[in-house]
Amino acid sequence: MSRHVAIVTDSTAYLPPQTMERHGITAVPLTVVLGDQALEEGTEISARSLALALQKRRSVTTSRPSPDVFAATYRAVAEAGATGIVSLHLSSELSGTYDAAVLAAKEAPVPVRVVDTGMVAMALGFCALAAAEAGEAGGGLDDAVAAADKRAAGTSAFFYVDTLDYLRRGGRIGAAQALLGSALAVKPLLRLEDGRIEMLEKVRTASKAIARLEEIVAAQAGTGAVDIAVHHLAAPEGAERLAERLRGRIPGLADLHVSEVGAVIGAHTGPGLLGAVVAPR
């Protein structure tokens, strides 16, 4: 590895493989437990397989990487030539991944700065890209961390789910909020707030909820330069329609990514997820 500062993230960043390769970013996989099988996200279970399992109401849980997995990753990155590592991870409010990375960093052969971005999906991915670009420009560990922190501070994530049941089962949203949504037969719009999933609005129908999601994202994007990511689970047509409408509404649009979330996030949102990340440059 030619660059001195290496970037490590986790599999929930959902960065395109070619982007990770171009910037030398390493992703540590989280685990999906399907019945009695523990499967690594990204290599051993696909989003489509996960969606089918959820539709069949199979037992699905998720698990953080162990500190040993992080330790092995840090050693490998150091052996490849890195003199320092910035390790950026999904919100500690949603997963113990950050804590595992902190434990492993204490024994790493090179300095490791572990960052709780408070983000997930491409909201995390954009932070990792900002850190990588800072390192490529000649910056050190502090510069890479500062670039990631700045990107995280300006980034927002909004999403629609068909039901709050999956988030409730996984403990990612309060039972009272989930019950309220079910009792009123509303379609929830959610946002990532201070690293937690919070209710944003309740809309009566799916079509109105998705239209409202579009309005919120366009307003959040404003007129300056901005990157957008549209995510989905088992809803590719809806994601493409949303992306196409956003292309026509956001004057400062720089990059637009459309991708299916992986099995870990999918396990907590369920099929039908549509989400959008807004990351000003």
mmCIF file with all atom_site columns, C-alpha atoms in Angstrom, residues 126-254:
data_model
loop_
_atom_site.group_PDB
_atom_site.id
_atom_site.type_symbol
_atom_site.label_atom_id
_atom_site.label_alt_id
_atom_site.label_comp_id
_atom_site.label_asym_id
_atom_site.label_entity_id
_atom_site.label_seq_id
_atom_site.pdbx_PDB_ins_code
_atom_site.Cartn_x
_atom_site.Cartn_y
_atom_site.Cartn_z
_atom_site.occupancy
_atom_site.B_iso_or_equiv
_atom_site.pdbx_formal_charge
_atom_site.auth_seq_id
_atom_site.auth_comp_id
_atom_site.auth_asym_id
_atom_site.auth_atom_id
_atom_site.pdbx_PDB_model_num
ATOM 1   C CA . PHE A 1 126 ? -19.141 9.091  2.343   1.00 0.00 ? 126 PHE A CA 1
ATOM 2   C CA . CYS A 1 127 ? -17.213 9.627  5.609   1.00 0.00 ? 127 CYS A CA 1
ATOM 3   C CA . ALA A 1 128 ? -14.778 6.858  4.671   1.00 0.00 ? 128 ALA A CA 1
ATOM 4   C CA . LEU A 1 129 ? -14.292 8.404  1.233   1.00 0.00 ? 129 LEU A CA 1
ATOM 5   C CA . ALA A 1 130 ? -13.594 11.825 2.751   1.00 0.00 ? 130 ALA A CA 1
ATOM 6   C CA . ALA A 1 131 ? -10.966 10.326 5.045   1.00 0.00 ? 131 ALA A CA 1
ATOM 7   C CA . ALA A 1 132 ? -9.354  8.400  2.189   1.00 0.00 ? 132 ALA A CA 1
ATOM 8   C CA . GLU A 1 133 ? -9.175  11.504 -0.005  1.00 0.00 ? 133 GLU A CA 1
ATOM 9   C CA . ALA A 1 134 ? -7.567  13.479 2.831   1.00 0.00 ? 134 ALA A CA 1
ATOM 10  C CA . GLY A 1 135 ? -4.913  10.785 3.198   1.00 0.00 ? 135 GLY A CA 1
ATOM 11  C CA . GLU A 1 136 ? -4.319  10.670 -0.539  1.00 0.00 ? 136 GLU A CA 1
ATOM 12  C CA . ALA A 1 137 ? -3.764  14.443 -0.503  1.00 0.00 ? 137 ALA A CA 1
ATOM 13  C CA . GLY A 1 138 ? -0.880  13.945 1.902   1.00 0.00 ? 138 GLY A CA 1
ATOM 14  C CA . GLY A 1 139 ? -2.731  14.450 5.178   1.00 0.00 ? 139 GLY A CA 1
ATOM 15  C CA . GLY A 1 140 ? -1.976  12.542 8.350   1.00 0.00 ? 140 GLY A CA 1
ATOM 16  C CA . LEU A 1 141 ? -4.261  10.792 10.833  1.00 0.00 ? 141 LEU A CA 1
ATOM 17  C CA . ASP A 1 142 ? -5.645  14.051 12.239  1.00 0.00 ? 142 ASP A CA 1
ATOM 18  C CA . ASP A 1 143 ? -6.451  15.355 8.768   1.00 0.00 ? 143 ASP A CA 1
ATOM 19  C CA . ALA A 1 144 ? -8.250  12.163 7.770   1.00 0.00 ? 144 ALA A CA 1
ATOM 20  C CA . VAL A 1 145 ? -10.286 12.116 10.991  1.00 0.00 ? 145 VAL A CA 1
ATOM 21  C CA . ALA A 1 146 ? -11.167 15.798 10.591  1.00 0.00 ? 146 ALA A CA 1
ATOM 22  C CA . ALA A 1 147 ? -12.321 15.228 7.011   1.00 0.00 ? 147 ALA A CA 1
ATOM 23  C CA . ALA A 1 148 ? -14.549 12.345 8.100   1.00 0.00 ? 148 ALA A CA 1
ATOM 24  C CA . ASP A 1 149 ? -15.961 14.347 11.021  1.00 0.00 ? 149 ASP A CA 1
ATOM 25  C CA . LYS A 1 150 ? -16.739 17.290 8.760   1.00 0.00 ? 150 LYS A CA 1
ATOM 26  C CA . ARG A 1 151 ? -18.535 15.052 6.257   1.00 0.00 ? 151 ARG A CA 1
ATOM 27  C CA . ALA A 1 152 ? -20.519 13.357 9.016   1.00 0.00 ? 152 ALA A CA 1
ATOM 28  C CA . ALA A 1 153 ? -21.583 16.697 10.509  1.00 0.00 ? 153 ALA A CA 1
ATOM 29  C CA . GLY A 1 154 ? -23.204 17.765 7.244   1.00 0.00 ? 154 GLY A CA 1
ATOM 30  C CA . THR A 1 155 ? -24.702 14.428 6.211   1.00 0.00 ? 155 THR A CA 1
ATOM 31  C CA . SER A 1 156 ? -28.334 13.399 6.689   1.00 0.00 ? 156 SER A CA 1
ATOM 32  C CA . ALA A 1 157 ? -30.082 10.083 6.157   1.00 0.00 ? 157 ALA A CA 1
ATOM 33  C CA . PHE A 1 158 ? -33.821 9.556  5.665   1.00 0.00 ? 158 PHE A CA 1
ATOM 34  C CA . PHE A 1 159 ? -35.739 6.383  4.964   1.00 0.00 ? 159 PHE A CA 1
ATOM 35  C CA . TYR A 1 160 ? -39.105 4.769  4.486   1.00 0.00 ? 160 TYR A CA 1
ATOM 36  C CA . VAL A 1 161 ? -40.020 1.270  5.671   1.00 0.00 ? 161 VAL A CA 1
ATOM 37  C CA . ASP A 1 162 ? -43.168 -0.736 5.028   1.00 0.00 ? 162 ASP A CA 1
ATOM 38  C CA . THR A 1 163 ? -43.398 -1.677 8.717   1.00 0.00 ? 163 THR A CA 1
ATOM 39  C CA . LEU A 1 164 ? -41.626 -0.838 11.973  1.00 0.00 ? 164 LEU A CA 1
ATOM 40  C CA . ASP A 1 165 ? -41.804 -4.460 13.151  1.00 0.00 ? 165 ASP A CA 1
ATOM 41  C CA . TYR A 1 166 ? -38.254 -5.351 12.090  1.00 0.00 ? 166 TYR A CA 1
ATOM 42  C CA . LEU A 1 167 ? -36.770 -2.279 13.789  1.00 0.00 ? 167 LEU A CA 1
ATOM 43  C CA . ARG A 1 168 ? -38.775 -3.062 16.914  1.00 0.00 ? 168 ARG A CA 1
ATOM 44  C CA . ARG A 1 169 ? -37.647 -6.708 17.013  1.00 0.00 ? 169 ARG A CA 1
ATOM 45  C CA . GLY A 1 170 ? -34.019 -5.660 16.739  1.00 0.00 ? 170 GLY A CA 1
ATOM 46  C CA . GLY A 1 171 ? -34.361 -3.006 19.438  1.00 0.00 ? 171 GLY A CA 1
ATOM 47  C CA . ARG A 1 172 ? -33.502 -0.192 17.005  1.00 0.00 ? 172 ARG A CA 1
ATOM 48  C CA . ILE A 1 173 ? -36.712 1.745  17.632  1.00 0.00 ? 173 ILE A CA 1
ATOM 49  C CA . GLY A 1 174 ? -38.911 2.028  20.688  1.00 0.00 ? 174 GLY A CA 1
ATOM 50  C CA . ALA A 1 175 ? -41.793 -0.394 21.108  1.00 0.00 ? 175 ALA A CA 1
ATOM 51  C CA . ALA A 1 176 ? -44.184 2.510  21.743  1.00 0.00 ? 176 ALA A CA 1
ATOM 52  C CA . GLN A 1 177 ? -43.308 4.163  18.420  1.00 0.00 ? 177 GLN A CA 1
ATOM 53  C CA . ALA A 1 178 ? -43.654 0.848  16.578  1.00 0.00 ? 178 ALA A CA 1
ATOM 54  C CA . LEU A 1 179 ? -47.005 0.122  18.210  1.00 0.00 ? 179 LEU A CA 1
ATOM 55  C CA . LEU A 1 180 ? -48.289 3.592  17.373  1.00 0.00 ? 180 LEU A CA 1
ATOM 56  C CA . GLY A 1 181 ? -47.369 3.132  13.714  1.00 0.00 ? 181 GLY A CA 1
ATOM 57  C CA . SER A 1 182 ? -49.137 -0.215 13.540  1.00 0.00 ? 182 SER A CA 1
ATOM 58  C CA . ALA A 1 183 ? -52.233 0.973  15.388  1.00 0.00 ? 183 ALA A CA 1
ATOM 59  C CA . LEU A 1 184 ? -52.733 3.934  13.077  1.00 0.00 ? 184 LEU A CA 1
ATOM 60  C CA . ALA A 1 185 ? -51.880 1.929  9.941   1.00 0.00 ? 185 ALA A CA 1
ATOM 61  C CA . VAL A 1 186 ? -49.484 4.685  8.877   1.00 0.00 ? 186 VAL A CA 1
ATOM 62  C CA . LYS A 1 187 ? -46.361 4.477  6.768   1.00 0.00 ? 187 LYS A CA 1
ATOM 63  C CA . PRO A 1 188 ? -43.370 5.783  8.703   1.00 0.00 ? 188 PRO A CA 1
ATOM 64  C CA . LEU A 1 189 ? -40.659 8.134  7.518   1.00 0.00 ? 189 LEU A CA 1
ATOM 65  C CA . LEU A 1 190 ? -37.554 7.907  9.679   1.00 0.00 ? 190 LEU A CA 1
ATOM 66  C CA . ARG A 1 191 ? -34.273 9.733  9.993   1.00 0.00 ? 191 ARG A CA 1
ATOM 67  C CA . LEU A 1 192 ? -30.884 9.157  11.577  1.00 0.00 ? 192 LEU A CA 1
ATOM 68  C CA . GLU A 1 193 ? -30.598 11.619 14.466  1.00 0.00 ? 193 GLU A CA 1
ATOM 69  C CA . ASP A 1 194 ? -27.614 11.684 16.852  1.00 0.00 ? 194 ASP A CA 1
ATOM 70  C CA . GLY A 1 195 ? -26.761 8.166  15.743  1.00 0.00 ? 195 GLY A CA 1
ATOM 71  C CA . ARG A 1 196 ? -30.233 6.824  16.528  1.00 0.00 ? 196 ARG A CA 1
ATOM 72  C CA . ILE A 1 197 ? -33.227 5.983  14.337  1.00 0.00 ? 197 ILE A CA 1
ATOM 73  C CA . GLU A 1 198 ? -36.015 8.449  15.055  1.00 0.00 ? 198 GLU A CA 1
ATOM 74  C CA . MET A 1 199 ? -39.524 8.902  13.723  1.00 0.00 ? 199 MET A CA 1
ATOM 75  C CA . LEU A 1 200 ? -39.697 11.872 11.362  1.00 0.00 ? 200 LEU A CA 1
ATOM 76  C CA . GLU A 1 201 ? -43.241 11.795 10.000  1.00 0.00 ? 201 GLU A CA 1
ATOM 77  C CA . LYS A 1 202 ? -46.216 9.456  9.728   1.00 0.00 ? 202 LYS A CA 1
ATOM 78  C CA . VAL A 1 203 ? -47.909 9.342  6.324   1.00 0.00 ? 203 VAL A CA 1
ATOM 79  C CA . ARG A 1 204 ? -51.130 7.550  5.436   1.00 0.00 ? 204 ARG A CA 1
ATOM 80  C CA . THR A 1 205 ? -50.084 5.625  2.321   1.00 0.00 ? 205 THR A CA 1
ATOM 81  C CA . ALA A 1 206 ? -46.887 4.208  0.858   1.00 0.00 ? 206 ALA A CA 1
ATOM 82  C CA . SER A 1 207 ? -47.092 6.355  -2.283  1.00 0.00 ? 207 SER A CA 1
ATOM 83  C CA . LYS A 1 208 ? -47.542 9.540  -0.256  1.00 0.00 ? 208 LYS A CA 1
ATOM 84  C CA . ALA A 1 209 ? -44.691 8.542  2.058   1.00 0.00 ? 209 ALA A CA 1
ATOM 85  C CA . ILE A 1 210 ? -42.291 8.029  -0.839  1.00 0.00 ? 210 ILE A CA 1
ATOM 86  C CA . ALA A 1 211 ? -43.360 11.317 -2.437  1.00 0.00 ? 211 ALA A CA 1
ATOM 87  C CA . ARG A 1 212 ? -42.754 13.045 0.891   1.00 0.00 ? 212 ARG A CA 1
ATOM 88  C CA . LEU A 1 213 ? -39.336 11.360 1.155   1.00 0.00 ? 213 LEU A CA 1
ATOM 89  C CA . GLU A 1 214 ? -38.437 12.879 -2.211  1.00 0.00 ? 214 GLU A CA 1
ATOM 90  C CA . GLU A 1 215 ? -39.512 16.347 -1.027  1.00 0.00 ? 215 GLU A CA 1
ATOM 91  C CA . ILE A 1 216 ? -37.509 16.090 2.182   1.00 0.00 ? 216 ILE A CA 1
ATOM 92  C CA . VAL A 1 217 ? -34.346 14.953 0.398   1.00 0.00 ? 217 VAL A CA 1
ATOM 93  C CA . ALA A 1 218 ? -34.604 17.676 -2.247  1.00 0.00 ? 218 ALA A CA 1
ATOM 94  C CA . ALA A 1 219 ? -35.084 20.345 0.410   1.00 0.00 ? 219 ALA A CA 1
ATOM 95  C CA . GLN A 1 220 ? -32.174 19.025 2.473   1.00 0.00 ? 220 GLN A CA 1
ATOM 96  C CA . ALA A 1 221 ? -29.907 18.966 -0.575  1.00 0.00 ? 221 ALA A CA 1
ATOM 97  C CA . GLY A 1 222 ? -30.446 22.664 -1.309  1.00 0.00 ? 222 GLY A CA 1
ATOM 98  C CA . THR A 1 223 ? -28.601 24.226 -4.233  1.00 0.00 ? 223 THR A CA 1
ATOM 99  C CA . GLY A 1 224 ? -24.943 23.614 -3.338  1.00 0.00 ? 224 GLY A CA 1
ATOM 100 C CA . ALA A 1 225 ? -22.756 20.711 -4.442  1.00 0.00 ? 225 ALA A CA 1
ATOM 101 C CA . VAL A 1 226 ? -24.041 17.508 -2.878  1.00 0.00 ? 226 VAL A CA 1
ATOM 102 C CA . ASP A 1 227 ? -23.668 13.734 -3.163  1.00 0.00 ? 227 ASP A CA 1
ATOM 103 C CA . ILE A 1 228 ? -26.754 11.535 -2.861  1.00 0.00 ? 228 ILE A CA 1
ATOM 104 C CA . ALA A 1 229 ? -27.118 7.810  -2.230  1.00 0.00 ? 229 ALA A CA 1
ATOM 105 C CA . VAL A 1 230 ? -30.423 6.010  -2.722  1.00 0.00 ? 230 VAL A CA 1
ATOM 106 C CA . HIS A 1 231 ? -30.709 2.678  -0.920  1.00 0.00 ? 231 HIS A CA 1
ATOM 107 C CA . HIS A 1 232 ? -33.331 -0.057 -1.040  1.00 0.00 ? 232 HIS A CA 1
ATOM 108 C CA . LEU A 1 233 ? -34.040 -3.630 -0.020  1.00 0.00 ? 233 LEU A CA 1
ATOM 109 C CA . ALA A 1 234 ? -35.926 -5.738 -2.573  1.00 0.00 ? 234 ALA A CA 1
ATOM 110 C CA . ALA A 1 235 ? -37.325 -2.560 -4.163  1.00 0.00 ? 235 ALA A CA 1
ATOM 111 C CA . PRO A 1 236 ? -35.068 -1.806 -7.159  1.00 0.00 ? 236 PRO A CA 1
ATOM 112 C CA . GLU A 1 237 ? -37.772 -0.217 -9.303  1.00 0.00 ? 237 GLU A CA 1
ATOM 113 C CA . GLY A 1 238 ? -38.795 2.157  -6.530  1.00 0.00 ? 238 GLY A CA 1
ATOM 114 C CA . ALA A 1 239 ? -35.165 3.106  -5.924  1.00 0.00 ? 239 ALA A CA 1
ATOM 115 C CA . GLU A 1 240 ? -34.570 3.871  -9.594  1.00 0.00 ? 240 GLU A CA 1
ATOM 116 C CA . ARG A 1 241 ? -37.734 5.976  -9.790  1.00 0.00 ? 241 ARG A CA 1
ATOM 117 C CA . LEU A 1 242 ? -36.724 7.944  -6.709  1.00 0.00 ? 242 LEU A CA 1
ATOM 118 C CA . ALA A 1 243 ? -33.202 8.448  -8.049  1.00 0.00 ? 243 ALA A CA 1
ATOM 119 C CA . GLU A 1 244 ? -34.504 9.663  -11.401 1.00 0.00 ? 244 GLU A CA 1
ATOM 120 C CA . ARG A 1 245 ? -36.809 12.192 -9.768  1.00 0.00 ? 245 ARG A CA 1
ATOM 121 C CA . LEU A 1 246 ? -34.007 13.458 -7.539  1.00 0.00 ? 246 LEU A CA 1
ATOM 122 C CA . ARG A 1 247 ? -31.768 13.920 -10.584 1.00 0.00 ? 247 ARG A CA 1
ATOM 123 C CA . GLY A 1 248 ? -34.306 16.389 -11.918 1.00 0.00 ? 248 GLY A CA 1
ATOM 124 C CA . ARG A 1 249 ? -34.802 18.257 -8.637  1.00 0.00 ? 249 ARG A CA 1
ATOM 125 C CA . ILE A 1 250 ? -31.309 18.801 -7.206  1.00 0.00 ? 250 ILE A CA 1
ATOM 126 C CA . PRO A 1 251 ? -29.337 21.444 -9.135  1.00 0.00 ? 251 PRO A CA 1
ATOM 127 C CA . GLY A 1 252 ? -26.042 20.877 -7.330  1.00 0.00 ? 252 GLY A CA 1
ATOM 128 C CA . LEU A 1 253 ? -26.052 17.081 -7.653  1.00 0.00 ? 253 LEU A CA 1
ATOM 129 C CA . ALA A 1 254 ? -22.494 15.763 -8.012  1.00 0.00 ? 254 ALA A CA 1
#
